[in-house]
């Protein structure tokens, strides 16, 4: 939860912040750096003053939107494991990875501008995703539903390849098929 001067945000302020970040992710993914912050505020259902109070610069908004998507992806792993069998949780998470990668791909131009300003929005990204993926794969391995010779870094490389090859929204059906193919290959080998 975000804080204001070290205090947790009020519930309504947190809702506004969450809506701004969701709208920013959508709008930057659609329009890149050409996105108008006024449109983001409008889509979030807040005034521009609220947007600027939370994110005084475009770069801070882009960075926060990216980090929010990353956190949502990584935080989903334990939630999925708590509600479904490990192999199903792994499949659900890989679908969410595609959502994350698609948003990141759409925001690439905006993220490059953030990097050029001296901020590294990718700091810790790989580590966080590998930790989430490791927890999912460890649970599936313990359940006997995946092979032991494929590690999280291998799976991460495969997911990244799928996202690069088929990461656009209009390619989603192909990406889903490639995920299924990859996860079928991850399954337990039969003698």
Short mmCIF file of C-alpha atoms in Angstrom, two decimals:
data_model
loop_
_atom_site.label_atom_id
_atom_site.label_comp_id
_atom_site.label_asym_id
_atom_site.label_seq_id
_atom_site.Cartn_x
_atom_site.Cartn_y
_atom_site.Cartn_z
CA UNK A 1 0.00 0.00 0.00
CA UNK A 2 1.30 3.44 -0.88
CA UNK A 3 2.00 5.91 1.87
CA UNK A 4 1.76 9.63 2.23
CA UNK A 5 4.52 11.01 4.49
CA UNK A 6 4.99 7.57 6.05
CA UNK A 7 1.29 6.98 6.73
CA UNK A 8 -0.90 4.53 4.82
CA UNK A 9 -3.17 6.25 2.32
CA UNK A 10 -6.84 6.61 3.17
CA UNK A 11 -8.97 3.99 1.43
CA UNK A 12 -10.40 6.49 -1.06
CA UNK A 13 -6.94 7.88 -1.85
CA UNK A 14 -5.62 4.34 -2.38
CA UNK A 15 -8.55 3.59 -4.73
CA UNK A 16 -7.78 6.76 -6.70
CA UNK A 17 -4.11 5.82 -6.93
CA UNK A 18 -4.98 2.28 -8.07
CA UNK A 19 -7.38 3.61 -10.72
CA UNK A 20 -4.77 6.07 -11.97
CA UNK A 21 -2.16 3.31 -12.30
CA UNK A 22 -4.58 0.99 -14.14
CA UNK A 23 -5.61 3.77 -16.52
CA UNK A 24 -1.98 4.82 -17.06
CA UNK A 25 -0.99 1.27 -17.97
CA UNK A 26 -3.81 1.05 -20.54
CA UNK A 27 -3.28 4.49 -22.04
CA UNK A 28 0.53 4.33 -22.21
CA UNK A 29 0.26 0.84 -23.75
CA UNK A 30 -2.10 2.22 -26.41
CA UNK A 31 -0.46 5.59 -27.08
CA UNK A 32 3.09 5.47 -25.75
CA UNK A 33 4.66 8.83 -24.98
CA UNK A 34 1.90 10.63 -26.91
CA UNK A 35 -0.55 9.79 -24.13
CA UNK A 36 -2.11 12.85 -22.52
CA UNK A 37 -2.14 12.80 -18.74
CA UNK A 38 -5.56 14.45 -18.84
CA UNK A 39 -6.91 11.37 -20.63
CA UNK A 40 -5.41 9.13 -17.96
CA UNK A 41 -7.06 11.21 -15.24
CA UNK A 42 -10.39 11.10 -17.08
CA UNK A 43 -10.23 7.32 -17.59
CA UNK A 44 -9.33 6.91 -13.91
CA UNK A 45 -12.31 9.04 -12.91
CA UNK A 46 -10.17 11.59 -11.07
CA UNK A 47 -9.22 15.21 -11.65
CA UNK A 48 -5.85 16.18 -13.04
CA UNK A 49 -4.98 17.67 -9.65
CA UNK A 50 -5.39 14.25 -8.05
CA UNK A 51 -3.20 12.69 -10.73
CA UNK A 52 -0.45 15.29 -10.30
CA UNK A 53 -0.66 15.12 -6.49
CA UNK A 54 0.07 11.39 -6.72
CA UNK A 55 2.50 11.57 -9.65
CA UNK A 56 4.07 15.02 -10.13
CA UNK A 57 5.89 13.97 -13.33
CA UNK A 58 5.13 11.78 -16.33
CA UNK A 59 8.22 9.70 -15.55
CA UNK A 60 7.06 8.98 -12.00
CA UNK A 61 3.66 7.88 -13.33
CA UNK A 62 5.19 5.59 -15.96
CA UNK A 63 7.58 4.05 -13.44
CA UNK A 64 4.79 3.54 -10.89
CA UNK A 65 2.50 1.99 -13.50
CA UNK A 66 5.22 -0.44 -14.54
CA UNK A 67 6.13 -1.36 -10.96
CA UNK A 68 2.44 -1.80 -10.12
CA UNK A 69 2.02 -4.28 -12.97
CA UNK A 70 5.14 -6.12 -11.83
CA UNK A 71 3.87 -6.32 -8.25
CA UNK A 72 0.45 -7.52 -9.36
CA UNK A 73 2.09 -10.29 -11.37
CA UNK A 74 4.45 -11.42 -8.62
CA UNK A 75 1.88 -11.11 -5.82
CA UNK A 76 -0.46 -13.38 -7.78
CA UNK A 77 1.75 -16.47 -7.30
CA UNK A 78 0.91 -17.22 -3.64
CA UNK A 79 -2.73 -16.24 -4.21
CA UNK A 80 -3.02 -18.70 -7.11
CA UNK A 81 -1.28 -21.47 -5.18
CA UNK A 82 -3.71 -20.98 -2.30
CA UNK A 83 -6.75 -21.40 -4.54
CA UNK A 84 -5.84 -24.05 -7.13
CA UNK A 85 -3.64 -27.07 -7.79
CA UNK A 86 0.00 -26.15 -8.50
CA UNK A 87 -0.06 -26.99 -12.21
CA UNK A 88 -3.24 -24.92 -12.70
CA UNK A 89 -1.71 -22.09 -10.68
CA UNK A 90 1.39 -22.20 -12.90
CA UNK A 91 -0.77 -22.04 -16.04
CA UNK A 92 -2.84 -19.16 -14.65
CA UNK A 93 0.31 -17.25 -13.69
CA UNK A 94 1.87 -17.71 -17.12
CA UNK A 95 -1.29 -16.18 -18.61
CA UNK A 96 -0.84 -13.23 -16.27
CA UNK A 97 2.80 -13.03 -17.34
CA UNK A 98 1.55 -12.53 -20.90
CA UNK A 99 -0.73 -9.72 -19.70
CA UNK A 100 2.23 -8.10 -17.96
CA UNK A 101 4.53 -8.54 -20.96
CA UNK A 102 1.90 -7.17 -23.33
CA UNK A 103 1.46 -4.06 -21.16
CA UNK A 104 5.25 -3.65 -20.92
CA UNK A 105 5.60 -4.03 -24.68
CA UNK A 106 2.96 -1.37 -25.23
CA UNK A 107 4.69 0.90 -22.74
CA UNK A 108 8.17 0.33 -24.21
CA UNK A 109 8.55 3.84 -25.62
CA UNK A 110 7.40 5.41 -22.36
CA UNK A 111 9.68 3.12 -20.31
CA UNK A 112 12.66 4.04 -22.50
CA UNK A 113 11.99 7.70 -21.67
CA UNK A 114 12.02 6.85 -17.96
CA UNK A 115 15.33 5.01 -18.32
CA UNK A 116 16.75 7.99 -20.26
CA UNK A 117 15.80 10.24 -17.33
CA UNK A 118 18.13 8.21 -15.09
CA UNK A 119 15.56 5.95 -13.39
CA UNK A 120 15.77 2.17 -13.64
CA UNK A 121 12.20 0.83 -13.50
CA UNK A 122 13.54 -2.68 -14.15
CA UNK A 123 15.55 -2.77 -10.94
CA UNK A 124 14.77 -6.12 -9.29
CA UNK A 125 12.17 -7.10 -11.95
CA UNK A 126 13.85 -10.31 -13.07
CA UNK A 127 14.58 -11.38 -9.49
CA UNK A 128 10.96 -10.78 -8.43
CA UNK A 129 9.56 -12.71 -11.39
CA UNK A 130 11.99 -15.59 -10.88
CA UNK A 131 11.02 -15.80 -7.19
CA UNK A 132 7.33 -16.00 -8.12
CA UNK A 133 7.99 -18.54 -10.86
CA UNK A 134 10.22 -20.59 -8.54
CA UNK A 135 7.46 -20.84 -5.93
CA UNK A 136 4.99 -22.03 -8.57
CA UNK A 137 7.39 -24.53 -10.12
CA UNK A 138 8.53 -25.86 -6.72
CA UNK A 139 4.90 -26.52 -5.79
CA UNK A 140 4.22 -28.25 -9.13
CA UNK A 141 7.42 -30.29 -8.76
CA UNK A 142 6.43 -31.34 -5.24
CA UNK A 143 3.03 -32.39 -6.63
CA UNK A 144 4.80 -34.49 -9.27
CA UNK A 145 3.23 -32.64 -12.19
CA UNK A 146 6.33 -31.14 -13.83
CA UNK A 147 9.78 -32.35 -14.80
CA UNK A 148 12.72 -31.72 -12.49
CA UNK A 149 15.25 -30.98 -15.24
CA UNK A 150 13.72 -27.65 -16.28
CA UNK A 151 14.37 -24.77 -13.88
CA UNK A 152 12.68 -21.42 -13.39
CA UNK A 153 15.31 -19.57 -15.43
CA UNK A 154 14.63 -21.93 -18.38
CA UNK A 155 10.90 -21.36 -18.01
CA UNK A 156 11.41 -17.62 -17.73
CA UNK A 157 13.41 -17.65 -20.98
CA UNK A 158 10.62 -19.59 -22.70
CA UNK A 159 7.96 -17.18 -21.41
CA UNK A 160 10.03 -14.20 -22.51
CA UNK A 161 10.40 -15.72 -25.98
CA UNK A 162 6.66 -16.27 -26.25
CA UNK A 163 6.02 -12.69 -25.14
CA UNK A 164 8.49 -11.31 -27.69
CA UNK A 165 7.16 -13.44 -30.53
CA UNK A 166 3.46 -13.10 -29.75
CA UNK A 167 3.09 -10.28 -27.24
CA UNK A 168 0.71 -8.01 -29.12
CA UNK A 169 -2.98 -8.15 -28.15
CA UNK A 170 -3.96 -9.37 -31.62
CA UNK A 171 -1.54 -12.31 -31.18
CA UNK A 172 -3.02 -13.48 -27.86
CA UNK A 173 -4.56 -16.70 -29.22
CA UNK A 174 -1.18 -17.75 -30.61
CA UNK A 175 0.54 -16.84 -27.35
CA UNK A 176 -1.94 -18.99 -25.40
CA UNK A 177 -1.26 -21.95 -27.72
CA UNK A 178 2.48 -21.47 -27.25
CA UNK A 179 2.01 -21.36 -23.48
CA UNK A 180 0.07 -24.62 -23.60
CA UNK A 181 2.75 -26.21 -25.78
CA UNK A 182 5.48 -25.05 -23.38
CA UNK A 183 3.62 -26.27 -20.31
CA UNK A 184 2.87 -29.61 -21.99
CA UNK A 185 6.63 -29.93 -22.55
CA UNK A 186 7.22 -29.12 -18.89
CA UNK A 187 5.00 -32.03 -17.83
CA UNK A 188 6.31 -35.20 -16.23
CA UNK A 189 8.08 -37.46 -18.71
CA UNK A 190 6.63 -40.93 -18.96
CA UNK A 191 9.06 -43.87 -19.38
#
